[in-house]
XYZ file of C-alpha atoms in Angstrom:
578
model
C 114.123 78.806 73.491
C 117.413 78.608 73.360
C 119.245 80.162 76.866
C 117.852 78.461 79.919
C 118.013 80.462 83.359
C 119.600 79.901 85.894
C 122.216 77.341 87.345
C 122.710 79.302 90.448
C 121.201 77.760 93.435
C 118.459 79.552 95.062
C 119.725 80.981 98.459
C 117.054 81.428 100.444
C 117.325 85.675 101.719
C 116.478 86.250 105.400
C 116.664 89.225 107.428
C 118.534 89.610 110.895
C 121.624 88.151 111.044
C 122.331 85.134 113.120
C 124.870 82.407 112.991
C 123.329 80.094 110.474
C 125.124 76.965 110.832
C 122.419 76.240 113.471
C 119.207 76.952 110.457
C 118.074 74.493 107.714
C 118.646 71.242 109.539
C 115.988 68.179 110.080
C 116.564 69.328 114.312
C 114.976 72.532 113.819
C 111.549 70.529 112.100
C 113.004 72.365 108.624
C 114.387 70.009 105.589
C 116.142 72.119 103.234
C 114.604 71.593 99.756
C 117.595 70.303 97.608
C 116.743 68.738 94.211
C 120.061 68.346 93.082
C 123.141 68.037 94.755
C 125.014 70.803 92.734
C 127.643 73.514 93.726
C 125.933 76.486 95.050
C 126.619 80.180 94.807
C 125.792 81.349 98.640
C 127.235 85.080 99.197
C 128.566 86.203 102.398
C 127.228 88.165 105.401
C 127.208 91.687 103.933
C 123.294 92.524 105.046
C 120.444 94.566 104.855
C 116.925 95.536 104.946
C 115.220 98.051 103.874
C 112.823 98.789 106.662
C 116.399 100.781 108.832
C 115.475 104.400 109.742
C 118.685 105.520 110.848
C 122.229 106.991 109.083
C 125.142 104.126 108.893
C 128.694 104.810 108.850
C 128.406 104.166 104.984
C 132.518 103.709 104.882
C 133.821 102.364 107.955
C 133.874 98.519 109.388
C 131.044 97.286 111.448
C 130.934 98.747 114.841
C 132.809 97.139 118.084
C 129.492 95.932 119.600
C 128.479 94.357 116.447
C 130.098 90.267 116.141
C 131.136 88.948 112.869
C 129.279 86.290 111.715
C 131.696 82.911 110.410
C 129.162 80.902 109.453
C 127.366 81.236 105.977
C 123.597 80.735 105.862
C 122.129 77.272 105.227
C 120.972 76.527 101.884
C 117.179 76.153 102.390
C 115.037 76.122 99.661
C 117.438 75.306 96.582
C 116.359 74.747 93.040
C 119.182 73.785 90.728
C 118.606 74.313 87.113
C 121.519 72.297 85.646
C 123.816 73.893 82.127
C 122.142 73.080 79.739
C 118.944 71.383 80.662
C 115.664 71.386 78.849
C 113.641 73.976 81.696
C 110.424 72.612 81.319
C 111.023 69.187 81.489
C 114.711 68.233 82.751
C 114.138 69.270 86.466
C 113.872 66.907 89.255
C 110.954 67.471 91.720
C 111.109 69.783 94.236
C 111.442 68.081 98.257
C 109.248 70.583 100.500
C 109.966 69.074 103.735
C 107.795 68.601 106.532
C 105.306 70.767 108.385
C 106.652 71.440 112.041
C 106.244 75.244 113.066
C 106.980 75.440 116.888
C 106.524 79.085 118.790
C 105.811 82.445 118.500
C 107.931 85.478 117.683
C 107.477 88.652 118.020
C 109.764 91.708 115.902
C 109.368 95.141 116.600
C 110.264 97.500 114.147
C 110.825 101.184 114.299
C 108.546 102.499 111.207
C 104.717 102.020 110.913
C 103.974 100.339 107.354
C 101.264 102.370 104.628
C 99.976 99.441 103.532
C 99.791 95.644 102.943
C 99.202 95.833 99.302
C 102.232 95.404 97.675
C 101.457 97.872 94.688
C 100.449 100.799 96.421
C 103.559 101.426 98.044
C 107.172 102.135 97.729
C 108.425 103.069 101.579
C 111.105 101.113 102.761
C 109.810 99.737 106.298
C 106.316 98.504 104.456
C 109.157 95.692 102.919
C 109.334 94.586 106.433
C 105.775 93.274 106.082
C 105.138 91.651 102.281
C 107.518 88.654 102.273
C 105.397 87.451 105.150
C 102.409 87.117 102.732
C 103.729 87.387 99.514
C 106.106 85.711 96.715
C 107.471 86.300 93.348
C 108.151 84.114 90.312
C 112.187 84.997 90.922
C 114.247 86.563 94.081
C 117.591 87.518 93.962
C 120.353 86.080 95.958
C 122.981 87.543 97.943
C 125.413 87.939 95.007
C 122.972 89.796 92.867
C 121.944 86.922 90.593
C 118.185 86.483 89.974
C 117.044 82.898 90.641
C 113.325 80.800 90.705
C 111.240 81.095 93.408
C 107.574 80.421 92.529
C 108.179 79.384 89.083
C 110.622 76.424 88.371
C 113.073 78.098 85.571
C 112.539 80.206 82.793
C 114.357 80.474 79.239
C 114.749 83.374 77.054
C 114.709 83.687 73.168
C 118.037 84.618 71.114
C 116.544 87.967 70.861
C 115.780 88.715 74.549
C 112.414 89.755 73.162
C 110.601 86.517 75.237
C 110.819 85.418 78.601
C 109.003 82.096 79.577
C 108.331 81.001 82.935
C 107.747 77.677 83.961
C 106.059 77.384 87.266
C 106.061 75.246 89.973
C 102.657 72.666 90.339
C 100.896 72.518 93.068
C 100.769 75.924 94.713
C 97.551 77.550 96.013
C 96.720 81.145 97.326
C 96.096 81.918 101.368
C 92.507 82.058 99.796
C 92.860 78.346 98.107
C 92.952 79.735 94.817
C 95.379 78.021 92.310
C 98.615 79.853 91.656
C 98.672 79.083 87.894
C 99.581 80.902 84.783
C 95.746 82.632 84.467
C 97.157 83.766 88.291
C 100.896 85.537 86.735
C 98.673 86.906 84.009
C 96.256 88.390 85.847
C 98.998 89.766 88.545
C 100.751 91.607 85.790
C 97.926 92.882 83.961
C 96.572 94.383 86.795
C 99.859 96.273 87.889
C 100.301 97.554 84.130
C 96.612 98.789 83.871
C 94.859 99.629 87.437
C 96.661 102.789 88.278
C 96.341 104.795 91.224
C 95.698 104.074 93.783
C 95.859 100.188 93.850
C 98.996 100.593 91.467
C 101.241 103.688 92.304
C 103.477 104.873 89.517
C 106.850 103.468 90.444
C 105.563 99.746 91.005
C 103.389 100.221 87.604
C 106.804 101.142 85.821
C 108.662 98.027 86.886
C 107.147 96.324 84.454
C 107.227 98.919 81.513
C 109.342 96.763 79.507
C 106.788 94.062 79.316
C 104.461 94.313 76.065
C 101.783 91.531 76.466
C 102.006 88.397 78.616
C 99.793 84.870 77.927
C 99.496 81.848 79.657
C 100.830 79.044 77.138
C 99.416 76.377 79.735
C 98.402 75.897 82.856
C 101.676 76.376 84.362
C 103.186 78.217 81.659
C 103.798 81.837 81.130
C 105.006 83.627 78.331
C 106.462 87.666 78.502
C 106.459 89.505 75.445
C 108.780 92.383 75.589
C 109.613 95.714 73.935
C 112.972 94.932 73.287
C 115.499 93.089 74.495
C 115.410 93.210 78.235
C 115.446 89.918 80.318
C 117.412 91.849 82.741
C 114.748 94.519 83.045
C 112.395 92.353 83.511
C 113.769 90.542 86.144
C 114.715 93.974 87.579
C 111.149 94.713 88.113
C 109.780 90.865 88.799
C 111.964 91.159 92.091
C 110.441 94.256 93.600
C 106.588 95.046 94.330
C 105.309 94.486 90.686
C 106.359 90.896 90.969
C 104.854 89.987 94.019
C 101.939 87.859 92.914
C 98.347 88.632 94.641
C 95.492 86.174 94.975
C 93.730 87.387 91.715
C 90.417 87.920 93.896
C 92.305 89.967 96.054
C 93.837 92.481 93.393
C 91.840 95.676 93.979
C 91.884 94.892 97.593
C 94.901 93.835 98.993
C 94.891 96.603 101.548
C 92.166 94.667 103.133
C 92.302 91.374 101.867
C 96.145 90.045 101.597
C 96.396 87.063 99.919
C 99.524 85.622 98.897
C 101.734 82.183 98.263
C 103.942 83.032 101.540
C 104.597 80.905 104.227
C 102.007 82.829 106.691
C 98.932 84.261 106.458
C 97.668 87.040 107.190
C 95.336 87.071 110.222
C 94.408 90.251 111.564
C 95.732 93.604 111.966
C 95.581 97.124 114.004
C 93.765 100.016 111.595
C 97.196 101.753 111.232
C 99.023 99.035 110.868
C 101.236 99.526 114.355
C 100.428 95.589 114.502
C 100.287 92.963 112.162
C 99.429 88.887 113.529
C 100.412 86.052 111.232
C 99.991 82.670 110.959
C 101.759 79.620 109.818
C 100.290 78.349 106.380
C 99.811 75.077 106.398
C 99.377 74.639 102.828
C 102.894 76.122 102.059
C 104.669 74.852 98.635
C 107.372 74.220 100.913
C 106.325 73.236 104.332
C 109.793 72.708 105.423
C 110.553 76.536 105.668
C 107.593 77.440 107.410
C 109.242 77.788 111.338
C 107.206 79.383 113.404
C 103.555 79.092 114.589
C 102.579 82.645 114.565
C 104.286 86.225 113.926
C 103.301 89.282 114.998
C 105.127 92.609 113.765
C 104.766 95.488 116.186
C 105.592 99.179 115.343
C 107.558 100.289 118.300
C 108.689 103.931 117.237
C 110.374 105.385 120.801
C 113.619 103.954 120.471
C 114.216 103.840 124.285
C 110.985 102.013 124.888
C 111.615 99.639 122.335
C 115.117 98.597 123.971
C 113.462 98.257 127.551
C 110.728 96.380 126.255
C 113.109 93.857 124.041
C 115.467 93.853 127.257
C 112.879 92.656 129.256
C 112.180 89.522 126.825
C 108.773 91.577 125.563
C 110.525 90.774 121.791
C 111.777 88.294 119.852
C 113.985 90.740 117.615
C 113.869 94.415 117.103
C 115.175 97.327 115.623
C 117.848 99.466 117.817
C 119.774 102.316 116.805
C 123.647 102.036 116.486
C 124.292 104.786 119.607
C 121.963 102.875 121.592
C 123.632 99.176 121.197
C 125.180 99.869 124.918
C 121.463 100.021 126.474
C 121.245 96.558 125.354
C 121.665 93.810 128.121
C 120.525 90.518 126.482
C 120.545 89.514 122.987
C 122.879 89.540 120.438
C 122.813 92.140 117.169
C 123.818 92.390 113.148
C 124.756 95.424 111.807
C 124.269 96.082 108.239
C 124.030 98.849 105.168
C 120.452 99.184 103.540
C 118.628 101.869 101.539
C 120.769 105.061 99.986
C 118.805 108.031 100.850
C 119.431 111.236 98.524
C 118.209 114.269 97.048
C 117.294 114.231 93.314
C 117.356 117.039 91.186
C 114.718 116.577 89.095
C 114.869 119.921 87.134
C 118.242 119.519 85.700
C 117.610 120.822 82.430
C 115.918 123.831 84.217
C 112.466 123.944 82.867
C 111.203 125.263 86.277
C 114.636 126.986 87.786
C 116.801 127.443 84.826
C 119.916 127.866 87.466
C 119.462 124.236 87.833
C 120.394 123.547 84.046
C 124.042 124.897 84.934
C 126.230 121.536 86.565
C 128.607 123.978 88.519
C 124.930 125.533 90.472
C 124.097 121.737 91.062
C 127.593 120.449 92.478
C 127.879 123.433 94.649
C 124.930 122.723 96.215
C 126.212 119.241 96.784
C 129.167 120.634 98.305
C 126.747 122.168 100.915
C 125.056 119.266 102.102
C 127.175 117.947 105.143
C 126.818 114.512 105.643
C 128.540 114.519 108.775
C 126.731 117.206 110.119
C 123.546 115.592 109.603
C 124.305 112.326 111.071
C 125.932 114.098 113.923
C 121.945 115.866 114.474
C 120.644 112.155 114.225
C 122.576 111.334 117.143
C 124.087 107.974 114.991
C 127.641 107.366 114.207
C 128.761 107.918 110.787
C 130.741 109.411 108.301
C 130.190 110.531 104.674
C 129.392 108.838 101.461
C 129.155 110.537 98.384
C 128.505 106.860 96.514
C 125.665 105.585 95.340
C 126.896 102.246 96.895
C 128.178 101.846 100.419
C 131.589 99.931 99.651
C 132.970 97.565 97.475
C 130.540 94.682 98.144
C 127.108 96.315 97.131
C 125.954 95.976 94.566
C 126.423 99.559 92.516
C 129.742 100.215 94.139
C 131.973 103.077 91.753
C 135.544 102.618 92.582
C 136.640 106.162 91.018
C 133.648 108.884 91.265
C 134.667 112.130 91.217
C 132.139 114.364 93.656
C 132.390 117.234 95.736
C 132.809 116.734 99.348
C 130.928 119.094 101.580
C 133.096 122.449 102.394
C 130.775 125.292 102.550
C 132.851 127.719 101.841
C 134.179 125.930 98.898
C 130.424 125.483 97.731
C 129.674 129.445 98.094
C 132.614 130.454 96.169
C 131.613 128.007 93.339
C 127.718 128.937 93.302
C 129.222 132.908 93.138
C 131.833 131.482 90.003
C 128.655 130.544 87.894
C 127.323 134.235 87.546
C 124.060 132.807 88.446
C 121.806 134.584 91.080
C 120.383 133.083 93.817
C 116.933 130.920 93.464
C 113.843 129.917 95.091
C 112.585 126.564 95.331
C 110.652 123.050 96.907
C 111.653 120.126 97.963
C 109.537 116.950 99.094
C 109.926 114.892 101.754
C 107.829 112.604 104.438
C 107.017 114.081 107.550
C 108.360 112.136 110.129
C 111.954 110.574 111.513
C 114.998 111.921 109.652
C 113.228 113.166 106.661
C 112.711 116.947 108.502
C 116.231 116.836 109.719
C 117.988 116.082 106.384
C 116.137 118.678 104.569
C 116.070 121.307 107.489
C 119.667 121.067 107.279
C 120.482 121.354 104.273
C 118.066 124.245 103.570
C 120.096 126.174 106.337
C 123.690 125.426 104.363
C 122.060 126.246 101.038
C 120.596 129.779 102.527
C 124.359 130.858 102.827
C 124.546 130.359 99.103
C 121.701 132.784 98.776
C 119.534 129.537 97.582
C 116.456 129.034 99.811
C 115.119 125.343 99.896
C 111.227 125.762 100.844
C 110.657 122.080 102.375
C 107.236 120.639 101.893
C 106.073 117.606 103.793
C 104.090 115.285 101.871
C 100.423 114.930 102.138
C 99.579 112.032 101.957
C 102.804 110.917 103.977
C 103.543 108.215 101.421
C 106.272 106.748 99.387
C 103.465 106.467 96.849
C 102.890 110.090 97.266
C 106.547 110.895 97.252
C 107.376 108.770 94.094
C 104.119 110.198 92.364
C 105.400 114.153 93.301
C 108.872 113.329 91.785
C 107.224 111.481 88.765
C 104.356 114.442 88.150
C 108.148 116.620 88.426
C 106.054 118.713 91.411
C 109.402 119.863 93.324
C 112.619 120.812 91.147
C 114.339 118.533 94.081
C 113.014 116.171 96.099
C 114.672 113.908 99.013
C 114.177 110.052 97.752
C 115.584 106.394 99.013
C 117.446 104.800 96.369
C 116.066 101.407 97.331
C 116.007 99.053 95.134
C 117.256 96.232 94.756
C 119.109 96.128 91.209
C 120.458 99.339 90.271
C 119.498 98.643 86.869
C 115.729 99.426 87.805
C 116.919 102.405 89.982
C 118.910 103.589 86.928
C 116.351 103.131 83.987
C 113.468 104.778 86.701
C 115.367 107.924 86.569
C 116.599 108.353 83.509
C 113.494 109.009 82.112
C 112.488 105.697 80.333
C 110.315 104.597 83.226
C 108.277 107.691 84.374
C 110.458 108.998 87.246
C 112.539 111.445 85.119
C 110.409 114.400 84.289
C 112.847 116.115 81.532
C 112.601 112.535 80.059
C 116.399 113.180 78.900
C 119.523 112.099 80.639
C 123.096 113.183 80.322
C 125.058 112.211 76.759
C 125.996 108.117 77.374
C 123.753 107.120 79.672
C 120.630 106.068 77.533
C 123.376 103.802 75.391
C 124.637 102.351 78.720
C 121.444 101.769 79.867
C 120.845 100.282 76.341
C 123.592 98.094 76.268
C 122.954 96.384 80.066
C 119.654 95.476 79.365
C 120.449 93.330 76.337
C 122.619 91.336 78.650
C 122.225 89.661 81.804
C 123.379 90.498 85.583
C 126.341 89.811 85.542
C 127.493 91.058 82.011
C 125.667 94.056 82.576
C 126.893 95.488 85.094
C 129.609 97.416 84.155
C 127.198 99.649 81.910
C 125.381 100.410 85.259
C 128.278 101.408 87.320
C 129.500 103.308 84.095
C 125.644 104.922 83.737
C 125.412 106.302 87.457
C 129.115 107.415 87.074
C 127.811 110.203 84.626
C 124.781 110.722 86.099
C 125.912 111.266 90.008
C 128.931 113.383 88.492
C 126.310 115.830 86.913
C 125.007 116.335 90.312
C 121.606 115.200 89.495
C 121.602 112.879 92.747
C 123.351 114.332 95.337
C 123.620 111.586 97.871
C 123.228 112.018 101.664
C 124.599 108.764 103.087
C 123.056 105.687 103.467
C 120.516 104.190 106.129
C 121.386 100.882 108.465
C 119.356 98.809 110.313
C 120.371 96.813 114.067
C 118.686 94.323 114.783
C 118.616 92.266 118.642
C 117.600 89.243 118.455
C 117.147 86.958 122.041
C 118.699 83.557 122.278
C 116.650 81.049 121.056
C 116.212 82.584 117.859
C 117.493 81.334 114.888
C 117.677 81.218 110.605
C 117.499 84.952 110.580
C 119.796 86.487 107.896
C 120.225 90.038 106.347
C 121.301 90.440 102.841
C 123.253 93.592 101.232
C 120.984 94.888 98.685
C 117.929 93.106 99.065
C 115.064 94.216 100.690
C 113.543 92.857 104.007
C 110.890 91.314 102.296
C 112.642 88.245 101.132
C 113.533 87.059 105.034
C 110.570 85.420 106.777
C 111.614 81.750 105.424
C 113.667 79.377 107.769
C 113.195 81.817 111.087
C 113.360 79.100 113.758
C 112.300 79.862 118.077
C 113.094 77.329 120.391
């Protein structure tokens, strides 16, 4: 082994937004875990989660109500791996800090979850739930790098053919079993094998690069590859596939969750509207472990949900941007979260051979009005025709060249292609702005003599709704682009990891994708933005604008932070109530 990985220090990800000068320190009962006093890599404030159910202005500043934060997060949790050092044996000992939970907290969310097994699922407010429970070997930090979390460090061969993790000692399961090597193995086995419905498609395909995978010791794990593709790897190890699952519990995480987090699962309503957590005393790292219990309420009538967190019913919860004035307590962070678009999965016209032609595809991207639709939502925003929100996320395109909605533009250019108007489907869930989006944009595509015949998914799942688009059941289908690389989001459609049905992809983007994954984050990512150029100039996405969550949080609270990019999952460390 020859490249060790990685001398970033791990930032720990949290989820609201709160001045975080006040987190991390031995007054609060947390003491950070710093092994080595080494320069860290913290990002800044740019935020999200990926639980929001609302439209953002994807291009303008944060709104009035919402304060800038100055402060930068505390550095809880940091594991320094230094240049150079041998990974399995060079590292200092971790320092887990003390056990001193004090509280309860309460967060009401907007969403109902599908499920708490991490595998089964792919909608973006069940993220709100799993870091609770659940940990990977990595995370990624605010920047975009990929750092250790359950494992120590890992090294990868000259090749990028092998990836070995080296995990951290001592670590048990909410069910006392031993988070060991036999543990990763069995984790990733399962998610490559089971299938539906423990293992949905999309989470299954995170980990297509992988090949085989041994334990080399008890806290040693080895991934054998396809190919060169540490990045891909780590791509997928960061989202669902890499949460790790007690290995008695895989099959039956639904019902039994059993993680490494730093609470435990207690007990929880039959649809999920309420979830009760506890702190685990047996954390790997005590020190981030804030709060006695947690409970997670579904709160889904927004005007409720503000009178009940007004009246001190909530720790935190979710309130739309238009409704920030109802709020008389509290303070909020605003932040960009999950792209939401429509795919055209039929580009090469297989099922509507209109679709094959690029000019049919862009005019009907010209028709979708982004304004329009927000406007319906009754949320503030504007239009974004990235894939990206702005120059800080992490897929931002500088230069991309996209129609802007003008319907009469878009009827005069579906006319120019000769083509005659076309019949088809398009999936979406059934509830919040999934109806709206696709109900309006059927009504601007009916002018082009194209009529959109909207289905609503049964069952209302993202694992149903990434299963239709991977079986190729609707020529277009409404989709989040939420991950957290766009690496993963890239490769998933372009027909290398089961979401592409034509299994082909516009000339240069296989070779870009190519290229990135034989390097690492960084290196790699101007192949990305160069890939998803091509492929959101051929219309194939046609993105609607991108989602935002606000959260209020009551005084008192503290260690909360949103990242850009990341999903919600990663924020339950370091919260603090006083």
């Amino acid at each position: 082994m020859t490249r060790s990985r990685w001398t970033r220090a791990l930032a720990l990800l949290f989820a609201f937004g709160l001045a975080a000068a006040a987190c991390g320190g031995d007054e609060t009962g947390f003491a950070p875990a710093i092994v080595e006093d080494a320069a860290t890599d913290d990002a800044g404030a740019d935020a999200a989660p990926a639980d929001a159910d609302e439209p953002a202005d994807a291009d303008a500043a944060e709104p009035a109500a919402v304060e800038e934060e100055d402060d930068e997060p505390a550095d809880l949790g940091q594991v320094v791996v230094a240049e150079g050092a041998n990974c399995a044996a060079d590292l200092p000992p971790l320092e887990p800090g003390t056990f001193a939970p004090s509280g309860d907290f309460v967060y009401a969310i907007s969403l109902p979850a599908n499920s708490l097994n991490p595998h089964d699922d792919q909608t973006p407010a069940t993220f709100a739930y799993y870091g609770w429970i659940y940990e990977g070997l990595v995370r990624q930090n605010a920047d975009g790098s990929v750092v250790p979390w359950l494992a120590r460090c890992w090294e990868t061969n000259d090749s990028g053919t092998e990836v070995t993790f080296y995990l951290h000692e001592g670590i048990t399961f909410h069910d006392g079993a031993p988070f060991n090597a036999d543990a990763v193995v069995a984790n990733v086995e399962f998610v490559k094998t089971a299938g539906p419905p423990q293992v949905i498609p999309p989470v299954a395909g995170q980990l297509g690069i992988v090949d085989t995978i041994e334990a080399l010791d008890e806290h040693t794990v080895k991934f054998n590859l396809k190919g060169p593709g540490e990045i891909l790897l780590l791509s997928g190890l960061i989202r669902n596939s890499g949460l790790m699952v007690s290995p008695a519990s895989l099959g039956d995480a639904a019902a039994s969750p059993m993680g490494t987090g730093p609470y435990a699962w207690s007990e929880s309503s039959p649809d999920l509207t309420q979830i009760d957590l506890a702190a685990n005393a047996d954390y790997w790292q005590p020190g981030l472990v804030g709060l006695e219990t947690a409970r997670l309420v579904v709160a889904i009538d927004q005007i409720a949900r503000v009178d009940a967190f007004n009246a001190g019913q909530y720790d935190a919860s979710v309130v739309l941007l238009n409704d920030l004035d109802l709020l008389i307590t509290g303070d909020v962070t605003s932040n960009f979260t999950v792209r939401i678009g429509f795919v055209v999965a039929d580009w090469t016209g297989q099922q509507i051979p209109q679709l094959a032609n690029r000019e049919v595809r862009c005019a009907m991207a010209q028709a979708l009005n982004r304004q329009g639709i927000q406007a319906r939502l009754n949320a503030p925003g504007s239009e974004n025709n990235q894939f990206a929100t702005g120059p800080s996320d992490y897929a931002w395109i500088d230069d991309l060249d996209v129609p802007d909605f003008d319907i009469e533009a878009a009827k005069a250019r579906f006319e120019a292609t000769g083509e005659e108007g076309f019949t088809f489907t398009n999936g979406h869930l059934p509830a919040g702005f999934w109806p709206v989006l696709s109900s309006a944009w059927g009504t601007a595509l009916a002018e082009l003599g194209i009529t959109m015949q909207n289905e609503a998914l049964d069952p209302p799942s993202g694992g149903e709704m990434f299963g239709r688009l991977a079986r190729g059941q609707h020529p277009v289908q409404i989709i989040p682009f939420n991950e957290p690389n766009a690496l993963m989001s890239l490769v998933a459609r372009t027909g290398e990891a089961g979401f592409n049905p034509s299994k082909v992809s516009p000339d240069g983007v296989v070779e870009l994708v190519a290229a990135a994954r034989g390097k690492n984050f960084v290196d790699g990512e101007a192949d990305v933005a160069a890939a998803w150029k091509i492929m959101l100039e051929e219309c194939i996405f046609i993105v609607n604008n991108t989602l935002t969550t606000v959260i209020a949080y009551q005084d008192g609270v503290d260690g909360v932070h949103h990242t850009q990019g990341i999903p919600i999952h990663f924020w339950p460390h370091g919260v603090t109530k006083s």
